[in-house]
Amino acid sequence: MRRKECEKCKKEYTIMYRVQYTSEKKWVFLCKDCSLEVKKENDNYRYGGTWKY
Ligand SMILES: [Zn+2]
Protein backbone atom coordinates (compact mmCIF):
# COMPACT_ATOMS: atom_id res chain seq x y z
CA MET A 1 0.00 0.00 0.00
CA ARG A 2 1.23 3.48 -0.82
CA ARG A 3 1.84 5.95 1.94
CA LYS A 4 2.23 9.68 2.14
CA GLU A 5 4.30 11.70 4.54
CA CYS A 6 2.64 14.15 6.91
CA GLU A 7 3.98 17.71 6.40
CA LYS A 8 4.09 18.32 10.11
CA CYS A 9 5.22 15.21 11.98
CA LYS A 10 7.00 13.64 8.95
CA LYS A 11 5.57 10.20 9.62
CA GLU A 12 3.96 8.13 6.90
CA TYR A 13 0.27 7.35 6.79
CA THR A 14 -2.18 5.73 4.43
CA ILE A 15 -4.97 8.18 5.26
CA MET A 16 -4.27 11.88 4.97
CA TYR A 17 -6.25 15.07 5.46
CA ARG A 18 -5.87 17.78 2.87
CA VAL A 19 -5.90 21.12 4.67
CA GLN A 20 -4.86 24.74 4.49
CA TYR A 21 -3.78 26.21 7.80
CA THR A 22 -1.51 29.14 7.01
CA SER A 23 -2.14 32.57 5.50
CA GLU A 24 -0.26 31.35 2.38
CA LYS A 25 -3.34 29.29 1.46
CA LYS A 26 -1.16 26.38 0.49
CA TRP A 27 -2.71 22.92 0.48
CA VAL A 28 -0.79 20.39 2.53
CA PHE A 29 -1.36 16.82 3.60
CA LEU A 30 -1.51 16.14 7.31
CA CYS A 31 -2.29 13.10 9.41
CA LYS A 32 -5.40 13.10 11.54
CA ASP A 33 -3.66 14.15 14.76
CA CYS A 34 -1.82 17.05 13.12
CA SER A 35 -4.92 18.24 11.28
CA LEU A 36 -6.81 18.41 14.57
CA GLU A 37 -3.93 20.24 16.17
CA VAL A 38 -3.64 22.97 13.51
CA LYS A 39 -7.41 23.39 13.49
CA LYS A 40 -7.49 24.86 17.01
CA GLU A 41 -8.33 28.55 17.01
CA ASN A 42 -7.11 28.87 13.44
CA ASP A 43 -8.98 31.20 11.08
CA ASN A 44 -6.87 29.97 8.17
CA TYR A 45 -7.92 26.37 8.61
CA ARG A 46 -9.73 24.88 5.63
CA TYR A 47 -10.52 21.24 5.01
CA GLY A 48 -10.13 19.89 1.49
CA GLY A 49 -11.00 16.25 1.86
CA THR A 50 -9.69 12.93 3.12
CA TRP A 51 -7.27 11.04 0.88
CA LYS A 52 -6.59 7.34 1.01
CA TYR A 53 -3.42 5.86 -0.40
ZN1 LIG B 1 1.25 14.36 11.37
Coordinates of C-alpha atoms and ligand atoms in Angstrom, one line a residue:
M1 CA 0.0 0.0 0.0
R2 CA 1.2 3.5 -0.8
R3 CA 1.8 6.0 1.9
K4 CA 2.2 9.7 2.1
E5 CA 4.3 11.7 4.5
C6 CA 2.6 14.2 6.9
E7 CA 4.0 17.7 6.4
K8 CA 4.1 18.3 10.1
C9 CA 5.2 15.2 12.0
K10 CA 7.0 13.6 9.0
K11 CA 5.6 10.2 9.6
E12 CA 4.0 8.1 6.9
Y13 CA 0.3 7.4 6.8
T14 CA -2.2 5.7 4.4
I15 CA -5.0 8.2 5.3
M16 CA -4.3 11.9 5.0
Y17 CA -6.2 15.1 5.5
R18 CA -5.9 17.8 2.9
V19 CA -5.9 21.1 4.7
Q20 CA -4.9 24.7 4.5
Y21 CA -3.8 26.2 7.8
T22 CA -1.5 29.1 7.0
S23 CA -2.1 32.6 5.5
E24 CA -0.3 31.3 2.4
K25 CA -3.3 29.3 1.5
K26 CA -1.2 26.4 0.5
W27 CA -2.7 22.9 0.5
V28 CA -0.8 20.4 2.5
F29 CA -1.4 16.8 3.6
L30 CA -1.5 16.1 7.3
C31 CA -2.3 13.1 9.4
K32 CA -5.4 13.1 11.5
D33 CA -3.7 14.2 14.8
C34 CA -1.8 17.0 13.1
S35 CA -4.9 18.2 11.3
L36 CA -6.8 18.4 14.6
E37 CA -3.9 20.2 16.2
V38 CA -3.6 23.0 13.5
K39 CA -7.4 23.4 13.5
K40 CA -7.5 24.9 17.0
E41 CA -8.3 28.5 17.0
N42 CA -7.1 28.9 13.4
D43 CA -9.0 31.2 11.1
N44 CA -6.9 30.0 8.2
Y45 CA -7.9 26.4 8.6
R46 CA -9.7 24.9 5.6
Y47 CA -10.5 21.2 5.0
G48 CA -10.1 19.9 1.5
G49 CA -11.0 16.2 1.9
T50 CA -9.7 12.9 3.1
W51 CA -7.3 11.0 0.9
K52 CA -6.6 7.3 1.0
Y53 CA -3.4 5.9 -0.4
Ligands
ZN1 ZN 1.2 14.4 11.4

